[in-house]
PDB file of C-alpha atoms in Angstrom:
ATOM      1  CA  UNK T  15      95.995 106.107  99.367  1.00  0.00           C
ATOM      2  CA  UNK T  16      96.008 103.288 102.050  1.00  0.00           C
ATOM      3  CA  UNK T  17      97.004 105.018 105.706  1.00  0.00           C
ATOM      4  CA  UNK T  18      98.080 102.989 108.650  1.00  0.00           C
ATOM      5  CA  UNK T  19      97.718 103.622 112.391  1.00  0.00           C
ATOM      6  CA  UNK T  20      99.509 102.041 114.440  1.00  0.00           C
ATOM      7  CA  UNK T  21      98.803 101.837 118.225  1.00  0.00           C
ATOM      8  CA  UNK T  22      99.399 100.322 121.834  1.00  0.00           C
ATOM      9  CA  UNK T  23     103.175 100.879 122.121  1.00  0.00           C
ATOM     10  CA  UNK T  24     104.254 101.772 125.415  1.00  0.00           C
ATOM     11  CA  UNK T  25     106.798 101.125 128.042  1.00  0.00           C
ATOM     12  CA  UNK T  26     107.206  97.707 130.087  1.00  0.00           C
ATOM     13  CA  UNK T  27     109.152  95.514 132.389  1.00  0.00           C
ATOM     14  CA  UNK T  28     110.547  92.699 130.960  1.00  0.00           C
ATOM     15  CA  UNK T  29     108.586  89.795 131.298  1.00  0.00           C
ATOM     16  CA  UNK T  30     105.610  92.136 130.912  1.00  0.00           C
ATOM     17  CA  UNK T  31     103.150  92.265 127.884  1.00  0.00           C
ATOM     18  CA  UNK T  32     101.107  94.435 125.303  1.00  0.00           C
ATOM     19  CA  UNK T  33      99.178  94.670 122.482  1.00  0.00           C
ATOM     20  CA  UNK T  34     100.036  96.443 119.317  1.00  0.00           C
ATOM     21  CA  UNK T  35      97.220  97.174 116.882  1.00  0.00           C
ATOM     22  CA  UNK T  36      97.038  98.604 113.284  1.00  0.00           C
ATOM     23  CA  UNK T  37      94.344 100.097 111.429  1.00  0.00           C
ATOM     24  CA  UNK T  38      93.911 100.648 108.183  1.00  0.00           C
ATOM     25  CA  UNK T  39      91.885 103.267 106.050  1.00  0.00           C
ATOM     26  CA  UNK T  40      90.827 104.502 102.285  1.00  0.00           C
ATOM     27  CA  UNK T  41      89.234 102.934 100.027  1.00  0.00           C
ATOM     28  CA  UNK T  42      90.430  99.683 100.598  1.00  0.00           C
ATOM     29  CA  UNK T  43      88.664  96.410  98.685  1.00  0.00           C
ATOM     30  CA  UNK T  44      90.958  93.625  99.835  1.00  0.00           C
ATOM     31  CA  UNK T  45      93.998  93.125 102.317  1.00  0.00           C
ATOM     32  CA  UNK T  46      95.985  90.045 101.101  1.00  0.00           C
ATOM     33  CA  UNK T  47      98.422  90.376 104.160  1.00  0.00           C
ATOM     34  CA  UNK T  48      99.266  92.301 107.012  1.00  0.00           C
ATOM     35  CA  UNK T  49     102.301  92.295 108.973  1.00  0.00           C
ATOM     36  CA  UNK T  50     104.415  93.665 111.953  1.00  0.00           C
ATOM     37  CA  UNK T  51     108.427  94.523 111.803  1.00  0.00           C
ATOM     38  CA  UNK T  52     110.595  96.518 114.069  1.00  0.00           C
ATOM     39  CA  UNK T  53     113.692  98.740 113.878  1.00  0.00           C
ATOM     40  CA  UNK T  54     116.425  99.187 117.236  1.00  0.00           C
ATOM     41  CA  UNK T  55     118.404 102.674 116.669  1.00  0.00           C
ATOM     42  CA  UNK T  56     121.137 101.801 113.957  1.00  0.00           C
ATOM     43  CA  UNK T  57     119.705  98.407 112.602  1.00  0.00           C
ATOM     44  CA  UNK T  58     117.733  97.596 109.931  1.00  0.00           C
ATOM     45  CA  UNK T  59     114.099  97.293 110.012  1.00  0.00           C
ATOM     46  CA  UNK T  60     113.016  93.246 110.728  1.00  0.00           C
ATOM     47  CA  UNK T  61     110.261  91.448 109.688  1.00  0.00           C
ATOM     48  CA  UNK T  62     108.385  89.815 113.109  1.00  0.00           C
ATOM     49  CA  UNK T  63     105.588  88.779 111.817  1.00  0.00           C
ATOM     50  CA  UNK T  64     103.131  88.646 109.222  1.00  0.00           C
ATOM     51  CA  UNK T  65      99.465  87.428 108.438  1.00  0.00           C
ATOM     52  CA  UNK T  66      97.841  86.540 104.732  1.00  0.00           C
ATOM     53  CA  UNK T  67      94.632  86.727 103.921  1.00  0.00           C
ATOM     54  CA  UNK T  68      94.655  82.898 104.111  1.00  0.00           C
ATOM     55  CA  UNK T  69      95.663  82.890 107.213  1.00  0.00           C
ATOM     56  CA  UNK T  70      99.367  81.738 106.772  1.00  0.00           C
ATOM     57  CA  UNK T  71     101.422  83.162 109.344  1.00  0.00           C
ATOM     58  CA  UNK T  72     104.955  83.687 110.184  1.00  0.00           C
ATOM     59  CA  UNK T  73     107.147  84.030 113.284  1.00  0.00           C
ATOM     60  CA  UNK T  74     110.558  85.377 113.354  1.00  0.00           C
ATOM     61  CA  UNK T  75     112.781  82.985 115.544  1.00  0.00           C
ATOM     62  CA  UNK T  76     113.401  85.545 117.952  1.00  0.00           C
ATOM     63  CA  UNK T  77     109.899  85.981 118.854  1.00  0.00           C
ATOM     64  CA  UNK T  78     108.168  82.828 118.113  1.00  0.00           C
ATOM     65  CA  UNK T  79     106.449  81.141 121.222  1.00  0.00           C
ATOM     66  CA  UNK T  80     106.412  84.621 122.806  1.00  0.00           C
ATOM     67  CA  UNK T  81     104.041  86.902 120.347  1.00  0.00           C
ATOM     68  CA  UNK T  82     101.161  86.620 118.447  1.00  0.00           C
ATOM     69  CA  UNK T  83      99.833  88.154 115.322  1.00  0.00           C
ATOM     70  CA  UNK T  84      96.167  87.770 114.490  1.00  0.00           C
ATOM     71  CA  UNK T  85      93.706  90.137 112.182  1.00  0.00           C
ATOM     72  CA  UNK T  86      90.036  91.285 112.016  1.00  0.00           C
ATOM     73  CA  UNK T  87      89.141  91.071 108.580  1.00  0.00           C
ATOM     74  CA  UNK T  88      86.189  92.990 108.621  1.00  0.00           C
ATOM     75  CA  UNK T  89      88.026  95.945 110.607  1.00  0.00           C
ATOM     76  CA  UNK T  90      91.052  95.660 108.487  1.00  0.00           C
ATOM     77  CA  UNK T  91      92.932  95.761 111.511  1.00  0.00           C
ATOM     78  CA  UNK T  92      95.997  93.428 112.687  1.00  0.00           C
ATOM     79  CA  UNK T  93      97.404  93.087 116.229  1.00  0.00           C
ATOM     80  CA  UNK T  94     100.433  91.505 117.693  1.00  0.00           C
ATOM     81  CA  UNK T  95      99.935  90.614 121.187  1.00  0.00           C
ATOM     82  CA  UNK T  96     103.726  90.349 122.604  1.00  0.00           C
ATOM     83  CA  UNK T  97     104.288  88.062 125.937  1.00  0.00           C
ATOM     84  CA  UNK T  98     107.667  87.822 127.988  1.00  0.00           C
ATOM     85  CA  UNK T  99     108.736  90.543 126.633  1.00  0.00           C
ATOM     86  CA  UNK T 100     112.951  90.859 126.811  1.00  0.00           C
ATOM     87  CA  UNK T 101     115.115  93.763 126.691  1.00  0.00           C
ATOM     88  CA  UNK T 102     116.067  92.953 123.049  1.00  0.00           C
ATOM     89  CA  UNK T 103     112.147  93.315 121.654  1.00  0.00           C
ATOM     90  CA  UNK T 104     112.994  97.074 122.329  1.00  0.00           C
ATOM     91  CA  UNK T 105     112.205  99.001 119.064  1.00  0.00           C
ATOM     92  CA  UNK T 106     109.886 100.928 116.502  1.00  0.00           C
ATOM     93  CA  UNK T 107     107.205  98.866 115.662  1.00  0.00           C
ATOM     94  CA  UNK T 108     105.975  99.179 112.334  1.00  0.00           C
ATOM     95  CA  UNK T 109     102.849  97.865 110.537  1.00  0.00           C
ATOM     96  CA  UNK T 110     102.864  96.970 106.907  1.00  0.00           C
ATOM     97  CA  UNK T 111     100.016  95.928 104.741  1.00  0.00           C
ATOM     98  CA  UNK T 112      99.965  94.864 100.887  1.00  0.00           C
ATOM     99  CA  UNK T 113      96.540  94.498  99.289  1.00  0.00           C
ATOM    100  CA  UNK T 114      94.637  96.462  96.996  1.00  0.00           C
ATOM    101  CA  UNK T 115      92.324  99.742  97.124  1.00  0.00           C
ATOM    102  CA  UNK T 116      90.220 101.796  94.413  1.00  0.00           C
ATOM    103  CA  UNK T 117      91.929 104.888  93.100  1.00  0.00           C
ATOM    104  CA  UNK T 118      90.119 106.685  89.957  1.00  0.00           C
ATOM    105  CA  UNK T 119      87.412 104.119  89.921  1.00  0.00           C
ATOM    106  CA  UNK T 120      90.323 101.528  89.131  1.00  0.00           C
ATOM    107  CA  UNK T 121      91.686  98.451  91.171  1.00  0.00           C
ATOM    108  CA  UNK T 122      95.164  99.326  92.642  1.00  0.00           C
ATOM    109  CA  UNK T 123      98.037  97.944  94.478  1.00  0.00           C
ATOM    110  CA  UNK T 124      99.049  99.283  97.266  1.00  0.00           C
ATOM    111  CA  UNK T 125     101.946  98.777  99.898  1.00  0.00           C
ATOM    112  CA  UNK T 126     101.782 100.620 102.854  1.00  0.00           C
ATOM    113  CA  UNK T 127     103.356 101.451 105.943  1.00  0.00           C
ATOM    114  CA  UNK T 128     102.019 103.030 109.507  1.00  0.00           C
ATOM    115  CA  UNK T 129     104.596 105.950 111.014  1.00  0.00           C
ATOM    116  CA  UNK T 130     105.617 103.669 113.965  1.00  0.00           C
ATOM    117  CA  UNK T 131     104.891 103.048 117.670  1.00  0.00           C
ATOM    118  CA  UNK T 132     107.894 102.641 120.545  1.00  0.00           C
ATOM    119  CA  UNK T 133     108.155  99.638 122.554  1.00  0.00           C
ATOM    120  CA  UNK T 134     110.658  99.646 125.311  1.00  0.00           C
ATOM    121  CA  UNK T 135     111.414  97.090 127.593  1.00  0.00           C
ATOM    122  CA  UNK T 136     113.216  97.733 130.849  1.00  0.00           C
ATOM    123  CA  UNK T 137     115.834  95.502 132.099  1.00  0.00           C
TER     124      UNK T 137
END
């Protein structure tokens, strides 16, 4: 299996910043995209952003102008750097990535997601 670490959560001031990063393990041969969503206590999870191996991105409207998702290919790791941050960006911060890893000597899918790290932004 594929594992996910997320890290760099933390708690902020609004108008403050950080940097989320995810890393991702096994016996991985290709990541064809990588991508950040977020969950607020009794809503459902939202996609914020996402990066293919391309190098297409997407913004959610809510956060476009404001974060930033880039990716180190050879680390198979994917930040979001988040800027002017507002009491609404508080929530779990997830990392997804889709790609494909070796299981049994065979080429696999996989779809996998970290366990989360809190962002909270003060008012």
């Amino acid at each position: 299996q594929v594992q996910l670490v997320e890290s760099g959560g933390g708690l902020v001031q609004a108008g403050g910043s950080l940097r989320l990063s995810c890393a991702a393990s096994g016996s991985i041969i290709s990541i064809d995209a990588m991508g950040w969503y977020r969950q607020a206590p009794g809503k459902q999870r939202d996609l914020v952003a996402d990066i293919t191996s391309s190098g297409n991105i997407f913004y959610a409207d809510s956060v476009k102008g404001r974060f930033t998702i880039s990716r180190d290919n050879a680390k198979n790791t994917v930040y979001l750097r988040m800027a002017s941050l507002k009491p609404e960006d508080t929530a779990v911060y997830f990392c997804n990535a889709d790609g494909r890893y070796s299981r049994g000597g065979y080429v696999t899918n996989f779809s996998s997601w970290g366990q989360g790290t809190q962002v909270t932004v003060s008012s």
